[in-house]
PDB file of C-alpha atoms in Angstrom:
ATOM      1  CA  MET A 623      -9.276 -31.679  -7.242  1.00  0.00           C
ATOM      2  CA  ALA A 624      -7.869 -28.191  -6.632  1.00  0.00           C
ATOM      3  CA  GLU A 625      -9.146 -26.166  -3.702  1.00  0.00           C
ATOM      4  CA  THR A 626     -10.677 -22.759  -4.357  1.00  0.00           C
ATOM      5  CA  ALA A 627      -9.841 -19.509  -2.578  1.00  0.00           C
ATOM      6  CA  LEU A 628     -11.960 -16.362  -2.695  1.00  0.00           C
ATOM      7  CA  VAL A 629      -9.955 -13.160  -2.263  1.00  0.00           C
ATOM      8  CA  THR A 630     -11.667  -9.818  -1.744  1.00  0.00           C
ATOM      9  CA  GLY A 631      -9.869  -6.613  -2.654  1.00  0.00           C
ATOM     10  CA  ALA A 632      -7.826  -8.657  -5.123  1.00  0.00           C
ATOM     11  CA  SER A 633      -7.150  -5.861  -7.596  1.00  0.00           C
ATOM     12  CA  SER A 634      -4.010  -4.528  -5.859  1.00  0.00           C
ATOM     13  CA  GLY A 635      -1.729  -4.650  -2.844  1.00  0.00           C
ATOM     14  CA  LEU A 636      -2.105  -7.492  -0.365  1.00  0.00           C
ATOM     15  CA  GLY A 637      -5.134  -8.901  -2.184  1.00  0.00           C
ATOM     16  CA  GLU A 638      -3.195  -9.245  -5.412  1.00  0.00           C
ATOM     17  CA  GLN A 639      -0.354 -10.924  -3.537  1.00  0.00           C
ATOM     18  CA  PHE A 640      -2.723 -13.357  -1.825  1.00  0.00           C
ATOM     19  CA  ALA A 641      -4.077 -14.258  -5.268  1.00  0.00           C
ATOM     20  CA  ARG A 642      -0.632 -14.746  -6.789  1.00  0.00           C
ATOM     21  CA  GLN A 643       0.768 -16.796  -3.929  1.00  0.00           C
ATOM     22  CA  LEU A 644      -2.340 -18.950  -3.539  1.00  0.00           C
ATOM     23  CA  ALA A 645      -2.288 -19.602  -7.296  1.00  0.00           C
ATOM     24  CA  GLU A 646       1.316 -20.780  -6.963  1.00  0.00           C
ATOM     25  CA  ARG A 647       0.096 -23.179  -4.265  1.00  0.00           C
ATOM     26  CA  GLY A 648      -2.369 -24.687  -6.736  1.00  0.00           C
ATOM     27  CA  TYR A 649      -5.571 -22.998  -5.601  1.00  0.00           C
ATOM     28  CA  GLU A 650      -8.197 -21.984  -8.088  1.00  0.00           C
ATOM     29  CA  LEU A 651      -9.193 -18.367  -7.471  1.00  0.00           C
ATOM     30  CA  ILE A 652     -12.291 -16.233  -7.220  1.00  0.00           C
ATOM     31  CA  LEU A 653     -11.107 -12.639  -7.505  1.00  0.00           C
ATOM     32  CA  VAL A 654     -13.410  -9.980  -6.070  1.00  0.00           C
ATOM     33  CA  ALA A 655     -13.073  -6.197  -6.263  1.00  0.00           C
ATOM     34  CA  ARG A 656     -14.688  -3.127  -7.792  1.00  0.00           C
ATOM     35  CA  ARG A 657     -12.104  -2.667 -10.564  1.00  0.00           C
ATOM     36  CA  LYS A 658     -12.960  -5.404 -13.051  1.00  0.00           C
ATOM     37  CA  GLU A 659     -10.314  -4.417 -15.592  1.00  0.00           C
ATOM     38  CA  ARG A 660      -7.588  -4.990 -13.008  1.00  0.00           C
ATOM     39  CA  LEU A 661      -9.091  -8.309 -11.987  1.00  0.00           C
ATOM     40  CA  ASP A 662      -9.247  -9.432 -15.617  1.00  0.00           C
ATOM     41  CA  LYS A 663      -5.584  -8.527 -16.095  1.00  0.00           C
ATOM     42  CA  LEU A 664      -4.564 -10.384 -12.932  1.00  0.00           C
ATOM     43  CA  ALA A 665      -6.635 -13.435 -13.854  1.00  0.00           C
ATOM     44  CA  GLY A 666      -4.819 -13.625 -17.177  1.00  0.00           C
ATOM     45  CA  GLU A 667      -1.459 -13.668 -15.425  1.00  0.00           C
ATOM     46  CA  LEU A 668      -2.212 -16.427 -12.907  1.00  0.00           C
ATOM     47  CA  PRO A 669      -1.135 -20.040 -13.539  1.00  0.00           C
ATOM     48  CA  THR A 670      -4.538 -21.379 -12.512  1.00  0.00           C
ATOM     49  CA  THR A 671      -8.260 -21.002 -13.156  1.00  0.00           C
ATOM     50  CA  ALA A 672      -9.379 -17.582 -11.915  1.00  0.00           C
ATOM     51  CA  HIS A 673     -12.971 -16.361 -11.863  1.00  0.00           C
ATOM     52  CA  VAL A 674     -13.598 -12.609 -11.762  1.00  0.00           C
ATOM     53  CA  ILE A 675     -16.505 -11.038  -9.870  1.00  0.00           C
ATOM     54  CA  GLU A 676     -16.976  -7.285  -9.867  1.00  0.00           C
ATOM     55  CA  CYS A 677     -18.478  -6.338  -6.512  1.00  0.00           C
ATOM     56  CA  ASP A 678     -18.666  -3.233  -4.327  1.00  0.00           C
ATOM     57  CA  LEU A 679     -18.609  -4.729  -0.846  1.00  0.00           C
ATOM     58  CA  ALA A 680     -19.839  -1.496   0.705  1.00  0.00           C
ATOM     59  CA  ASN A 681     -23.233  -2.053  -0.907  1.00  0.00           C
ATOM     60  CA  GLU A 682     -23.269  -5.554  -2.412  1.00  0.00           C
ATOM     61  CA  ALA A 683     -21.666  -7.878   0.143  1.00  0.00           C
ATOM     62  CA  ASP A 684     -24.914  -9.762   0.652  1.00  0.00           C
ATOM     63  CA  GLU A 685     -25.106 -10.449  -3.090  1.00  0.00           C
ATOM     64  CA  LEU A 686     -21.672 -12.050  -3.415  1.00  0.00           C
ATOM     65  CA  PHE A 687     -22.644 -15.518  -2.152  1.00  0.00           C
ATOM     66  CA  GLY A 688     -25.295 -15.818  -4.865  1.00  0.00           C
ATOM     67  CA  LYS A 689     -22.835 -14.746  -7.544  1.00  0.00           C
ATOM     68  CA  VAL A 690     -20.291 -17.318  -6.352  1.00  0.00           C
ATOM     69  CA  SER A 691     -22.948 -20.056  -6.225  1.00  0.00           C
ATOM     70  CA  LYS A 692     -23.557 -19.573  -9.938  1.00  0.00           C
ATOM     71  CA  LEU A 693     -19.937 -20.595 -10.589  1.00  0.00           C
ATOM     72  CA  GLY A 694     -20.639 -24.077  -9.227  1.00  0.00           C
ATOM     73  CA  VAL A 695     -17.507 -24.193  -7.044  1.00  0.00           C
ATOM     74  CA  ASP A 696     -16.975 -24.611  -3.305  1.00  0.00           C
ATOM     75  CA  VAL A 697     -14.989 -21.945  -1.459  1.00  0.00           C
ATOM     76  CA  ASP A 698     -12.322 -23.670   0.629  1.00  0.00           C
ATOM     77  CA  LEU A 699     -10.512 -20.525   1.753  1.00  0.00           C
ATOM     78  CA  LEU A 700     -12.069 -17.096   2.273  1.00  0.00           C
ATOM     79  CA  VAL A 701      -9.611 -14.198   2.365  1.00  0.00           C
ATOM     80  CA  ASN A 702     -11.322 -11.088   3.731  1.00  0.00           C
ATOM     81  CA  ASN A 703      -8.768  -8.599   2.487  1.00  0.00           C
ATOM     82  CA  ALA A 704     -10.851  -5.701   1.130  1.00  0.00           C
ATOM     83  CA  GLY A 705     -10.687  -2.572   3.226  1.00  0.00           C
ATOM     84  CA  PHE A 706      -9.715   1.068   3.260  1.00  0.00           C
ATOM     85  CA  GLY A 707      -8.913   3.869   5.660  1.00  0.00           C
ATOM     86  CA  ASN A 708      -8.576   7.590   5.918  1.00  0.00           C
ATOM     87  CA  HIS A 709      -6.274   9.990   7.728  1.00  0.00           C
ATOM     88  CA  ALA A 710      -7.778  13.213   9.026  1.00  0.00           C
ATOM     89  CA  ARG A 711      -9.482  14.759  12.008  1.00  0.00           C
ATOM     90  CA  PHE A 712     -12.740  12.955  12.665  1.00  0.00           C
ATOM     91  CA  LEU A 713     -14.767  16.147  12.249  1.00  0.00           C
ATOM     92  CA  ASP A 714     -13.140  16.779   8.860  1.00  0.00           C
ATOM     93  CA  ILE A 715     -14.167  13.396   7.445  1.00  0.00           C
ATOM     94  CA  GLU A 716     -17.364  13.002   5.474  1.00  0.00           C
ATOM     95  CA  PRO A 717     -19.762  10.899   7.581  1.00  0.00           C
ATOM     96  CA  ALA A 718     -20.694   8.849   4.507  1.00  0.00           C
ATOM     97  CA  SER A 719     -17.039   7.894   4.000  1.00  0.00           C
ATOM     98  CA  ASP A 720     -16.681   6.675   7.586  1.00  0.00           C
ATOM     99  CA  ALA A 721     -19.933   4.704   7.314  1.00  0.00           C
ATOM    100  CA  GLU A 722     -18.761   3.111   4.090  1.00  0.00           C
ATOM    101  CA  MET A 723     -15.491   2.145   5.776  1.00  0.00           C
ATOM    102  CA  VAL A 724     -17.355   0.357   8.563  1.00  0.00           C
ATOM    103  CA  ARG A 725     -19.455  -1.511   6.009  1.00  0.00           C
ATOM    104  CA  VAL A 726     -16.382  -2.720   4.104  1.00  0.00           C
ATOM    105  CA  ASN A 727     -13.983  -3.296   7.013  1.00  0.00           C
ATOM    106  CA  CYS A 728     -16.512  -4.813   9.444  1.00  0.00           C
ATOM    107  CA  GLU A 729     -19.933  -5.606   8.034  1.00  0.00           C
ATOM    108  CA  ALA A 730     -18.711  -7.286   4.844  1.00  0.00           C
ATOM    109  CA  VAL A 731     -16.331  -9.480   6.858  1.00  0.00           C
ATOM    110  CA  VAL A 732     -19.238 -10.728   8.983  1.00  0.00           C
ATOM    111  CA  ILE A 733     -21.583 -11.204   6.018  1.00  0.00           C
ATOM    112  CA  LEU A 734     -19.080 -13.157   3.924  1.00  0.00           C
ATOM    113  CA  THR A 735     -17.885 -15.281   6.828  1.00  0.00           C
ATOM    114  CA  HIS A 736     -21.484 -16.191   7.665  1.00  0.00           C
ATOM    115  CA  ALA A 737     -22.067 -17.017   3.998  1.00  0.00           C
ATOM    116  CA  PHE A 738     -19.106 -19.298   3.323  1.00  0.00           C
ATOM    117  CA  LEU A 739     -18.112 -20.742   6.700  1.00  0.00           C
ATOM    118  CA  PRO A 740     -21.009 -23.205   7.268  1.00  0.00           C
ATOM    119  CA  ALA A 741     -20.140 -25.299   4.215  1.00  0.00           C
ATOM    120  CA  MET A 742     -16.479 -25.449   5.302  1.00  0.00           C
ATOM    121  CA  VAL A 743     -17.492 -26.737   8.735  1.00  0.00           C
ATOM    122  CA  GLU A 744     -19.793 -29.274   7.114  1.00  0.00           C
ATOM    123  CA  ARG A 745     -16.923 -30.528   4.940  1.00  0.00           C
ATOM    124  CA  GLY A 746     -14.536 -30.494   7.909  1.00  0.00           C
ATOM    125  CA  ARG A 747     -11.868 -28.427   6.158  1.00  0.00           C
ATOM    126  CA  GLY A 748     -11.103 -24.948   4.930  1.00  0.00           C
ATOM    127  CA  GLY A 749     -10.362 -21.607   6.491  1.00  0.00           C
ATOM    128  CA  VAL A 750     -10.897 -17.888   6.812  1.00  0.00           C
ATOM    129  CA  ILE A 751      -8.130 -15.292   6.725  1.00  0.00           C
ATOM    130  CA  THR A 752      -9.059 -11.718   7.583  1.00  0.00           C
ATOM    131  CA  VAL A 753      -6.661  -8.821   7.117  1.00  0.00           C
ATOM    132  CA  ALA A 754      -6.933  -6.640  10.218  1.00  0.00           C
ATOM    133  CA  SER A 755      -4.046  -4.320  11.186  1.00  0.00           C
ATOM    134  CA  THR A 756      -1.702  -3.339  13.982  1.00  0.00           C
ATOM    135  CA  ALA A 757      -3.767  -0.121  13.846  1.00  0.00           C
ATOM    136  CA  GLY A 758      -6.402  -2.130  15.718  1.00  0.00           C
ATOM    137  CA  PHE A 759      -4.102  -2.796  18.674  1.00  0.00           C
ATOM    138  CA  GLN A 760      -4.651   0.703  20.082  1.00  0.00           C
ATOM    139  CA  PRO A 761      -6.826   3.743  19.367  1.00  0.00           C
ATOM    140  CA  LEU A 762      -5.264   5.962  16.699  1.00  0.00           C
ATOM    141  CA  PRO A 763      -6.161   9.640  16.690  1.00  0.00           C
ATOM    142  CA  TYR A 764      -6.774  10.875  13.133  1.00  0.00           C
ATOM    143  CA  GLU A 765      -7.471   7.307  12.050  1.00  0.00           C
ATOM    144  CA  THR A 766     -10.263   7.034  14.589  1.00  0.00           C
ATOM    145  CA  THR A 767     -12.810   4.950  12.709  1.00  0.00           C
ATOM    146  CA  TYR A 768     -10.183   2.948  10.824  1.00  0.00           C
ATOM    147  CA  SER A 769      -8.377   1.783  13.973  1.00  0.00           C
ATOM    148  CA  ALA A 770     -11.725   0.916  15.570  1.00  0.00           C
ATOM    149  CA  SER A 771     -12.766  -1.082  12.500  1.00  0.00           C
ATOM    150  CA  LYS A 772      -9.538  -3.069  12.563  1.00  0.00           C
ATOM    151  CA  ALA A 773      -9.901  -3.737  16.289  1.00  0.00           C
ATOM    152  CA  PHE A 774     -13.291  -5.226  15.427  1.00  0.00           C
ATOM    153  CA  ALA A 775     -11.788  -7.424  12.675  1.00  0.00           C
ATOM    154  CA  ASP A 776      -9.031  -8.735  14.951  1.00  0.00           C
ATOM    155  CA  THR A 777     -11.373  -9.422  17.874  1.00  0.00           C
ATOM    156  CA  PHE A 778     -13.864 -11.142  15.572  1.00  0.00           C
ATOM    157  CA  MET A 779     -11.230 -13.473  14.129  1.00  0.00           C
ATOM    158  CA  ASN A 780      -9.609 -14.312  17.452  1.00  0.00           C
ATOM    159  CA  ALA A 781     -12.950 -15.379  18.903  1.00  0.00           C
ATOM    160  CA  LEU A 782     -13.859 -17.287  15.743  1.00  0.00           C
ATOM    161  CA  HIS A 783     -10.556 -19.179  15.883  1.00  0.00           C
ATOM    162  CA  VAL A 784     -11.459 -20.533  19.316  1.00  0.00           C
ATOM    163  CA  GLU A 785     -15.016 -21.438  18.299  1.00  0.00           C
ATOM    164  CA  LEU A 786     -13.724 -23.431  15.312  1.00  0.00           C
ATOM    165  CA  LYS A 787     -11.357 -25.659  17.276  1.00  0.00           C
ATOM    166  CA  GLY A 788     -12.027 -29.300  16.441  1.00  0.00           C
ATOM    167  CA  THR A 789     -13.937 -28.535  13.231  1.00  0.00           C
ATOM    168  CA  GLY A 790     -10.983 -28.828  10.838  1.00  0.00           C
ATOM    169  CA  VAL A 791     -11.527 -25.200   9.769  1.00  0.00           C
ATOM    170  CA  LYS A 792      -8.921 -22.522  10.468  1.00  0.00           C
ATOM    171  CA  ALA A 793      -9.335 -18.827  11.283  1.00  0.00           C
ATOM    172  CA  LEU A 794      -6.409 -16.413  11.102  1.00  0.00           C
ATOM    173  CA  SER A 795      -6.226 -12.693  11.865  1.00  0.00           C
ATOM    174  CA  VAL A 796      -3.457 -10.958   9.886  1.00  0.00           C
ATOM    175  CA  ASN A 797      -2.253  -7.719  11.461  1.00  0.00           C
ATOM    176  CA  PRO A 798       0.184  -5.953   9.155  1.00  0.00           C
ATOM    177  CA  GLY A 799       2.088  -2.874  10.154  1.00  0.00           C
ATOM    178  CA  PRO A 800       3.198  -0.505   7.394  1.00  0.00           C
ATOM    179  CA  VAL A 801       3.094  -2.190   3.981  1.00  0.00           C
ATOM    180  CA  PRO A 802       3.653   0.133   0.999  1.00  0.00           C
ATOM    181  CA  THR A 803       0.534  -0.254  -1.195  1.00  0.00           C
ATOM    182  CA  GLU A 804      -2.113   2.013  -2.715  1.00  0.00           C
ATOM    183  CA  TRP A 805      -3.747   2.085   0.738  1.00  0.00           C
ATOM    184  CA  GLN A 806      -1.572   4.964   2.005  1.00  0.00           C
ATOM    185  CA  GLY A 807      -2.410   7.134  -0.983  1.00  0.00           C
ATOM    186  CA  ILE A 808      -6.143   6.502  -0.646  1.00  0.00           C
ATOM    187  CA  ALA A 809      -5.986   7.246   3.071  1.00  0.00           C
ATOM    188  CA  LYS A 810      -3.908  10.414   2.380  1.00  0.00           C
ATOM    189  CA  ILE A 811      -1.289   9.478   4.943  1.00  0.00           C
ATOM    190  CA  PRO A 812       1.807  11.726   4.916  1.00  0.00           C
ATOM    191  CA  GLU A 813       5.029   9.757   4.558  1.00  0.00           C
ATOM    192  CA  ALA A 814       6.303  11.230   7.817  1.00  0.00           C
ATOM    193  CA  SER A 815       3.348   9.647   9.654  1.00  0.00           C
ATOM    194  CA  ILE A 816       4.157   6.111   8.526  1.00  0.00           C
ATOM    195  CA  PRO A 817       5.921   4.266  11.382  1.00  0.00           C
ATOM    196  CA  PRO A 818       9.134   2.314  10.797  1.00  0.00           C
ATOM    197  CA  GLY A 819       9.238  -1.409  10.141  1.00  0.00           C
ATOM    198  CA  SER A 820       7.610  -1.598   6.720  1.00  0.00           C
ATOM    199  CA  ILE A 821       7.767  -4.828   4.710  1.00  0.00           C
ATOM    200  CA  SER A 822       6.706  -5.627   1.167  1.00  0.00           C
ATOM    201  CA  ALA A 823       3.245  -6.906   0.313  1.00  0.00           C
ATOM    202  CA  GLU A 824       4.876 -10.059  -1.019  1.00  0.00           C
ATOM    203  CA  GLU A 825       6.658 -10.777   2.256  1.00  0.00           C
ATOM    204  CA  CYS A 826       3.601  -9.867   4.329  1.00  0.00           C
ATOM    205  CA  VAL A 827       1.456 -12.414   2.489  1.00  0.00           C
ATOM    206  CA  ALA A 828       4.172 -15.087   2.551  1.00  0.00           C
ATOM    207  CA  GLN A 829       4.425 -14.827   6.341  1.00  0.00           C
ATOM    208  CA  SER A 830       0.639 -14.768   6.664  1.00  0.00           C
ATOM    209  CA  LEU A 831       0.212 -17.969   4.651  1.00  0.00           C
ATOM    210  CA  LYS A 832       2.945 -19.643   6.684  1.00  0.00           C
ATOM    211  CA  ALA A 833       1.016 -18.748   9.857  1.00  0.00           C
ATOM    212  CA  TYR A 834      -2.179 -20.096   8.259  1.00  0.00           C
ATOM    213  CA  ASP A 835      -0.424 -23.385   7.438  1.00  0.00           C
ATOM    214  CA  ARG A 836       0.542 -23.717  11.102  1.00  0.00           C
ATOM    215  CA  GLY A 837      -2.993 -23.065  12.318  1.00  0.00           C
ATOM    216  CA  LYS A 838      -2.086 -19.841  14.082  1.00  0.00           C
ATOM    217  CA  ARG A 839      -4.764 -17.609  15.579  1.00  0.00           C
ATOM    218  CA  SER A 840      -3.067 -14.307  14.756  1.00  0.00           C
ATOM    219  CA  VAL A 841       0.086 -13.006  13.078  1.00  0.00           C
ATOM    220  CA  VAL A 842       1.936  -9.709  12.822  1.00  0.00           C
ATOM    221  CA  PRO A 843       4.081 -10.055   9.702  1.00  0.00           C
ATOM    222  CA  GLY A 844       7.528  -8.486   9.912  1.00  0.00           C
ATOM    223  CA  PHE A 845      10.158  -9.010  12.607  1.00  0.00           C
ATOM    224  CA  LEU A 846      10.650  -5.331  13.457  1.00  0.00           C
ATOM    225  CA  ILE A 847       6.997  -4.288  13.683  1.00  0.00           C
ATOM    226  CA  ARG A 848       6.081  -7.505  15.541  1.00  0.00           C
ATOM    227  CA  ASN A 849       8.640  -6.777  18.253  1.00  0.00           C
ATOM    228  CA  MET A 850       7.712  -3.093  18.352  1.00  0.00           C
ATOM    229  CA  MET A 851       4.130  -4.140  19.101  1.00  0.00           C
ATOM    230  CA  ARG A 852       5.322  -6.461  21.875  1.00  0.00           C
ATOM    231  CA  LEU A 853       7.413  -3.730  23.468  1.00  0.00           C
ATOM    232  CA  ASN A 854       4.605  -1.219  23.111  1.00  0.00           C
ATOM    233  CA  ALA A 855       1.875  -3.407  24.630  1.00  0.00           C
ATOM    234  CA  PRO A 856       2.639  -2.815  28.377  1.00  0.00           C
ATOM    235  CA  ALA A 857       2.823   0.993  28.013  1.00  0.00           C
ATOM    236  CA  PRO A 858      -0.028   2.928  29.699  1.00  0.00           C
ATOM    237  CA  ALA A 859      -2.862   3.791  27.325  1.00  0.00           C
ATOM    238  CA  GLY A 860      -2.574   7.510  28.023  1.00  0.00           C
ATOM    239  CA  ILE A 861       1.084   7.602  27.031  1.00  0.00           C
ATOM    240  CA  LYS A 862       0.434   5.606  23.864  1.00  0.00           C
ATOM    241  CA  LEU A 863      -2.373   7.989  22.896  1.00  0.00           C
ATOM    242  CA  ARG A 864      -0.152  11.041  23.368  1.00  0.00           C
ATOM    243  CA  VAL A 865       2.629   9.505  21.280  1.00  0.00           C
ATOM    244  CA  THR A 866       0.340   8.358  18.474  1.00  0.00           C
ATOM    245  CA  GLU A 867      -1.429  11.737  18.406  1.00  0.00           C
ATOM    246  CA  ARG A 868       1.893  13.423  17.638  1.00  0.00           C
ATOM    247  CA  MET A 869       2.907  10.768  15.120  1.00  0.00           C
ATOM    248  CA  TYR A 870      -0.376  10.797  13.201  1.00  0.00           C
ATOM    249  CA  ARG A 871      -1.310  14.497  13.491  1.00  0.00           C
ATOM    250  CA  PRO A 872      -2.178  15.809  10.019  1.00  0.00           C
ATOM    251  CA  PRO A 873      -0.252  18.846   8.762  1.00  0.00           C
ATOM    252  CA  GLU A 874      -1.943  22.184   9.287  1.00  0.00           C
ATOM    253  CA  GLY A 875      -3.627  23.870   6.354  1.00  0.00           C
TER     254      GLY A 875
END
C-alpha cells in the first residue's frame, strides 16, 4: 500500500517540487494551498493519486486535520512547506501582515505537527519535513520577522528530531538559501539583495529528500551556500549584522 504525503504550500515553488518528486517515489499526495485552481492542475499532472484541499493556513490550520480525516487516509509524511516573507523596514510593514506571517510560518507548523505526528509515532514510522531557511541562522535587518520565524522553525525541528529518536519517525529541518521562486516577488526583494549561491527548486528538494532518507536532523541544500554558512558561523554577531544590514537595505524612495 502506497504511503501518503501531505504537502502544504503545494501550489508553486518548493511545495510543487516536493509534490512532484514524492509522487515519483510512489507516494500518494494531499496537496494543500489557498490557490485551488493551481492545485487541481498539479494534481492532474502527477503520476499518482492526489487529493486537493483548499486551505488558508493563516486562519484555518486547525481545520485541516478534520478535512484530511474525511479522506480516510493516513498521513505518513508531513511537509510543512507553506510560508512567506517580506522585505522592508519593520516600521513600514503592516502589523497584520507580520502577524499573518507568524501564524503561517510558526503557528501552523506547530498545529499541523501536533495533529499528524501522534499517529505516526503510534505506527512506528513516518516523518515531518519543515522548510525553514538560512535566514533563520542570524537576525536579518529588513526581514526582521521573517528571519525570526525561520529561526523558530529550525529550532523547533532540531529539538523534535532528538525527541523522536527511537520512535521510527523522522524530523528534518530544511534550510534553503536563495532559491528562485515566487517567494522573492511576494517578499519584494530587490535582485541586488539576493545573496549568491542560488540553486533550483528541483535541486533543493532533491537534496532535502536525500537528507530525509538518511535520517538527517538538518540540511542546507546547495554546496556553495552550505559552505558560506559554515564560514560565516564563527563571525561576531555585530559584524554579521552590519554586513547583512548593508546587503538587505531597501532602496530609498
